[in-house]
Amino acid sequence: MTPEQWLHDATRGLPRAVVTRVQTETLAHLQEAGLGEGDDITALLGPPATTRKALGRLYVSAAELDVLGRDRVDGWLLSLVMLGVLAVGLLFQGAWTGDPHLPTLGGVAAGLGLLALTAAWTHHWRPEQRRQMRANMGLYGIVLFQIVLPALSNLPLGLLESVSLCLWGGLFLTGLIAAQHSAQKLRRTLALEGARA
């Protein structure tokens, strides 16, 4: 596989700035190794799919960057709507069963508070980073209401509640780790795009 073919396969779907950097560094490496444009470089660099996966762990894709860069309603509004729908559903459930679900509705209010704090915190960020963080924190605000307030209001917990708390807690922590990883990928990508991340 020639360097041109290999680089095309290895960088497919990545933003232009990432492609340019990978091409520049790879061609310099090949030149140092004494390989030319017509040489097969697969033995030296390995399969391009492996490199593409590794680059995908470091940088956001061109499609993701395009979505985050669009001038549209921030992701936190979607989270706000989801919290509102959830609150209305809980009110109807409370009216139907006679249980007001006040702790859960308090959790929805906590999720709204988290959205408000995130909106204020990210106000001066780059639009791509702001959209990403607001969408993530809004969704995790929805998960948060399932963990803290019900657990605090129902102590001591039974077996089912304890299992549920562990599952929601694991989901929440996994989501936070994934959000942090996504934020790092976006920062790296924006840095290559010539933006101040």
mmCIF file of C-alpha atoms in Angstrom:
data_model
loop_
_atom_site.group_PDB
_atom_site.id
_atom_site.type_symbol
_atom_site.label_atom_id
_atom_site.label_comp_id
_atom_site.label_asym_id
_atom_site.label_seq_id
_atom_site.Cartn_x
_atom_site.Cartn_y
_atom_site.Cartn_z
ATOM 1 C CA MET A 1 0.000 0.000 0.000
ATOM 2 C CA THR A 2 1.467 3.337 -1.053
ATOM 3 C CA PRO A 3 1.788 6.233 1.407
ATOM 4 C CA GLU A 4 -1.053 8.087 -0.323
ATOM 5 C CA GLN A 5 -3.419 5.110 -0.067
ATOM 6 C CA TRP A 6 -2.382 4.362 3.492
ATOM 7 C CA LEU A 7 -2.863 7.970 4.636
ATOM 8 C CA HIS A 8 -6.233 8.183 2.893
ATOM 9 C CA ASP A 9 -7.477 5.077 4.729
ATOM 10 C CA ALA A 10 -5.869 5.987 8.069
ATOM 11 C CA THR A 11 -7.327 9.508 8.215
ATOM 12 C CA ARG A 12 -10.762 8.927 6.668
ATOM 13 C CA GLY A 13 -13.490 10.834 8.531
ATOM 14 C CA LEU A 14 -11.140 13.081 10.499
ATOM 15 C CA PRO A 15 -11.123 16.906 10.404
ATOM 16 C CA ARG A 16 -8.862 18.529 7.803
ATOM 17 C CA ALA A 17 -6.374 19.883 10.353
ATOM 18 C CA VAL A 18 -5.892 16.421 11.889
ATOM 19 C CA VAL A 19 -5.425 14.891 8.425
ATOM 20 C CA THR A 20 -2.816 17.520 7.555
ATOM 21 C CA ARG A 21 -0.855 16.905 10.751
ATOM 22 C CA VAL A 22 -0.908 13.125 10.367
ATOM 23 C CA GLN A 23 0.161 13.393 6.725
ATOM 24 C CA THR A 24 3.021 15.768 7.536
ATOM 25 C CA GLU A 25 4.350 13.648 10.401
ATOM 26 C CA THR A 26 3.924 10.356 8.550
ATOM 27 C CA LEU A 27 5.651 11.580 5.379
ATOM 28 C CA ALA A 28 8.544 12.961 7.442
ATOM 29 C CA HIS A 29 8.840 9.588 9.205
ATOM 30 C CA LEU A 30 8.810 7.742 5.877
ATOM 31 C CA GLN A 31 11.441 10.060 4.436
ATOM 32 C CA GLU A 32 13.703 9.371 7.432
ATOM 33 C CA ALA A 33 13.160 5.645 6.848
ATOM 34 C CA GLY A 34 14.190 6.060 3.199
ATOM 35 C CA LEU A 35 10.828 5.099 1.715
ATOM 36 C CA GLY A 36 9.400 6.836 -1.355
ATOM 37 C CA GLU A 37 5.970 7.538 -2.798
ATOM 38 C CA GLY A 38 5.651 4.189 -4.569
ATOM 39 C CA ASP A 39 6.859 1.963 -1.722
ATOM 40 C CA ASP A 40 4.614 -0.340 0.292
ATOM 41 C CA ILE A 41 4.565 1.101 3.826
ATOM 42 C CA THR A 42 2.143 -1.305 5.489
ATOM 43 C CA ALA A 43 4.958 -3.405 6.948
ATOM 44 C CA LEU A 44 6.467 -0.308 8.559
ATOM 45 C CA LEU A 45 3.301 1.430 9.806
ATOM 46 C CA GLY A 46 0.868 -1.469 10.150
ATOM 47 C CA PRO A 47 -2.698 -1.553 8.873
ATOM 48 C CA PRO A 48 -4.308 1.876 8.383
ATOM 49 C CA ALA A 49 -7.445 0.744 10.232
ATOM 50 C CA THR A 50 -5.414 0.399 13.444
ATOM 51 C CA THR A 51 -4.105 3.948 13.100
ATOM 52 C CA ARG A 52 -7.612 5.237 12.297
ATOM 53 C CA LYS A 53 -8.954 3.686 15.526
ATOM 54 C CA ALA A 54 -6.106 5.216 17.542
ATOM 55 C CA LEU A 55 -6.706 8.635 15.987
ATOM 56 C CA GLY A 56 -10.425 8.262 16.720
ATOM 57 C CA ARG A 57 -9.587 7.932 20.409
ATOM 58 C CA LEU A 58 -7.579 11.175 20.279
ATOM 59 C CA TYR A 59 -9.679 13.463 18.063
ATOM 60 C CA VAL A 60 -13.342 14.056 17.299
ATOM 61 C CA SER A 61 -14.493 13.123 13.824
ATOM 62 C CA ALA A 62 -15.196 15.680 11.121
ATOM 63 C CA ALA A 63 -18.921 14.907 11.459
ATOM 64 C CA GLU A 64 -18.880 15.513 15.244
ATOM 65 C CA LEU A 65 -16.969 18.759 14.801
ATOM 66 C CA ASP A 66 -19.453 19.874 12.161
ATOM 67 C CA VAL A 67 -22.428 19.188 14.451
ATOM 68 C CA LEU A 68 -20.808 20.986 17.388
ATOM 69 C CA GLY A 69 -19.832 23.918 15.176
ATOM 70 C CA ARG A 70 -23.284 24.562 13.778
ATOM 71 C CA ASP A 71 -25.026 27.721 14.876
ATOM 72 C CA ARG A 72 -28.121 26.176 16.408
ATOM 73 C CA VAL A 73 -29.861 25.715 19.720
ATOM 74 C CA ASP A 74 -27.480 24.452 22.401
ATOM 75 C CA GLY A 75 -27.824 20.879 23.653
ATOM 76 C CA TRP A 76 -28.830 22.062 27.111
ATOM 77 C CA LEU A 77 -32.221 23.120 25.738
ATOM 78 C CA LEU A 78 -32.909 19.512 24.760
ATOM 79 C CA SER A 79 -31.989 18.450 28.293
ATOM 80 C CA LEU A 80 -34.266 21.163 29.691
ATOM 81 C CA VAL A 81 -37.165 19.869 27.598
ATOM 82 C CA MET A 82 -36.436 16.298 28.729
ATOM 83 C CA LEU A 83 -36.463 17.393 32.374
ATOM 84 C CA GLY A 84 -39.759 19.229 31.820
ATOM 85 C CA VAL A 85 -41.378 16.200 30.196
ATOM 86 C CA LEU A 86 -40.092 14.022 33.024
ATOM 87 C CA ALA A 87 -41.498 16.388 35.652
ATOM 88 C CA VAL A 88 -44.928 16.430 33.980
ATOM 89 C CA GLY A 89 -44.886 12.634 33.740
ATOM 90 C CA LEU A 90 -44.047 12.345 37.429
ATOM 91 C CA LEU A 91 -46.847 14.747 38.329
ATOM 92 C CA PHE A 92 -49.335 12.633 36.372
ATOM 93 C CA GLN A 93 -47.985 9.471 37.991
ATOM 94 C CA GLY A 94 -48.323 11.097 41.411
ATOM 95 C CA ALA A 95 -51.905 12.123 40.678
ATOM 96 C CA TRP A 96 -52.726 8.609 39.460
ATOM 97 C CA THR A 97 -51.159 6.738 42.395
ATOM 98 C CA GLY A 98 -51.750 9.313 45.120
ATOM 99 C CA ASP A 99 -47.995 9.547 45.774
ATOM 100 C CA PRO A 100 -46.721 13.095 45.158
ATOM 101 C CA HIS A 101 -43.123 11.959 44.343
ATOM 102 C CA LEU A 102 -41.778 15.136 45.867
ATOM 103 C CA PRO A 103 -38.210 13.819 46.215
ATOM 104 C CA THR A 104 -38.127 12.898 42.544
ATOM 105 C CA LEU A 105 -39.568 16.254 41.521
ATOM 106 C CA GLY A 106 -36.952 17.829 43.774
ATOM 107 C CA GLY A 107 -34.407 15.875 41.764
ATOM 108 C CA VAL A 108 -35.782 17.377 38.575
ATOM 109 C CA ALA A 109 -35.330 20.804 40.188
ATOM 110 C CA ALA A 110 -31.740 19.806 41.044
ATOM 111 C CA GLY A 111 -31.223 18.841 37.403
ATOM 112 C CA LEU A 112 -32.532 22.253 36.338
ATOM 113 C CA GLY A 113 -30.144 23.886 38.805
ATOM 114 C CA LEU A 114 -27.257 21.896 37.343
ATOM 115 C CA LEU A 115 -28.252 23.055 33.865
ATOM 116 C CA ALA A 116 -28.320 26.683 35.021
ATOM 117 C CA LEU A 117 -24.902 26.399 36.675
ATOM 118 C CA THR A 118 -23.448 24.739 33.573
ATOM 119 C CA ALA A 119 -24.891 27.462 31.329
ATOM 120 C CA ALA A 120 -23.286 30.173 33.483
ATOM 121 C CA TRP A 121 -19.979 28.275 33.779
ATOM 122 C CA THR A 122 -19.619 27.706 30.027
ATOM 123 C CA HIS A 123 -20.865 31.122 28.877
ATOM 124 C CA HIS A 124 -17.456 32.336 27.629
ATOM 125 C CA TRP A 125 -16.249 29.026 26.179
ATOM 126 C CA ARG A 126 -15.812 28.370 22.470
ATOM 127 C CA PRO A 127 -19.198 27.467 20.911
ATOM 128 C CA GLU A 128 -18.192 23.855 20.173
ATOM 129 C CA GLN A 129 -17.009 23.246 23.731
ATOM 130 C CA ARG A 130 -20.011 25.025 25.217
ATOM 131 C CA ARG A 131 -22.490 22.957 23.214
ATOM 132 C CA GLN A 132 -20.746 19.723 24.115
ATOM 133 C CA MET A 133 -20.553 20.465 27.842
ATOM 134 C CA ARG A 134 -24.113 21.772 28.127
ATOM 135 C CA ALA A 135 -25.519 18.719 26.368
ATOM 136 C CA ASN A 136 -23.490 16.364 28.580
ATOM 137 C CA MET A 137 -24.269 18.090 31.866
ATOM 138 C CA GLY A 138 -27.948 18.367 31.045
ATOM 139 C CA LEU A 139 -28.177 14.644 30.430
ATOM 140 C CA TYR A 140 -26.215 13.841 33.577
ATOM 141 C CA GLY A 141 -28.467 16.187 35.510
ATOM 142 C CA ILE A 142 -31.327 13.915 34.506
ATOM 143 C CA VAL A 143 -29.432 10.900 35.817
ATOM 144 C CA LEU A 144 -28.427 12.746 38.981
ATOM 145 C CA PHE A 145 -32.016 13.151 40.158
ATOM 146 C CA GLN A 146 -32.329 9.356 40.197
ATOM 147 C CA ILE A 147 -29.404 8.991 42.595
ATOM 148 C CA VAL A 148 -29.093 11.592 45.306
ATOM 149 C CA LEU A 149 -32.506 12.763 46.427
ATOM 150 C CA PRO A 150 -34.365 9.419 46.337
ATOM 151 C CA ALA A 151 -31.493 7.798 48.245
ATOM 152 C CA LEU A 152 -31.436 10.548 50.880
ATOM 153 C CA SER A 153 -35.204 10.505 51.312
ATOM 154 C CA ASN A 154 -35.563 6.716 51.607
ATOM 155 C CA LEU A 155 -32.818 5.731 54.074
ATOM 156 C CA PRO A 156 -32.297 2.924 54.979
ATOM 157 C CA LEU A 157 -32.463 1.414 51.507
ATOM 158 C CA GLY A 158 -33.899 -1.999 50.703
ATOM 159 C CA LEU A 159 -32.239 -4.449 48.331
ATOM 160 C CA LEU A 160 -34.028 -3.207 45.216
ATOM 161 C CA GLU A 161 -33.297 0.433 46.028
ATOM 162 C CA SER A 162 -29.636 -0.351 46.745
ATOM 163 C CA VAL A 163 -29.231 -2.190 43.425
ATOM 164 C CA SER A 164 -30.984 0.645 41.598
ATOM 165 C CA LEU A 165 -28.756 3.212 43.308
ATOM 166 C CA CYS A 166 -25.629 1.254 42.311
ATOM 167 C CA LEU A 167 -26.781 0.971 38.694
ATOM 168 C CA TRP A 168 -27.662 4.670 38.422
ATOM 169 C CA GLY A 169 -24.445 5.613 40.209
ATOM 170 C CA GLY A 170 -22.393 3.485 37.820
ATOM 171 C CA LEU A 171 -24.179 5.020 34.849
ATOM 172 C CA PHE A 172 -23.573 8.518 36.201
ATOM 173 C CA LEU A 173 -19.844 7.936 36.800
ATOM 174 C CA THR A 174 -19.397 6.224 33.434
ATOM 175 C CA GLY A 175 -21.114 9.169 31.772
ATOM 176 C CA LEU A 176 -18.890 11.687 33.525
ATOM 177 C CA ILE A 177 -15.762 9.806 32.463
ATOM 178 C CA ALA A 178 -17.032 9.618 28.873
ATOM 179 C CA ALA A 179 -17.859 13.349 28.938
ATOM 180 C CA GLN A 180 -14.357 14.168 30.172
ATOM 181 C CA HIS A 181 -12.824 12.019 27.445
ATOM 182 C CA SER A 182 -14.993 13.704 24.791
ATOM 183 C CA ALA A 183 -14.000 17.145 26.084
ATOM 184 C CA GLN A 184 -10.293 16.231 25.838
ATOM 185 C CA LYS A 185 -10.745 14.962 22.275
ATOM 186 C CA LEU A 186 -12.495 18.190 21.313
ATOM 187 C CA ARG A 187 -9.752 20.336 22.904
ATOM 188 C CA ARG A 188 -7.063 18.458 20.965
ATOM 189 C CA THR A 189 -8.985 18.808 17.719
ATOM 190 C CA LEU A 190 -9.668 22.524 18.199
ATOM 191 C CA ALA A 191 -5.992 23.086 19.023
ATOM 192 C CA LEU A 192 -5.068 21.601 15.641
ATOM 193 C CA GLU A 193 -7.773 23.630 13.956
ATOM 194 C CA GLY A 194 -5.818 26.697 15.083
ATOM 195 C CA ALA A 195 -8.384 27.665 17.713
ATOM 196 C CA ARG A 196 -7.687 28.480 21.329
ATOM 197 C CA ALA A 197 -9.161 25.513 23.188
#
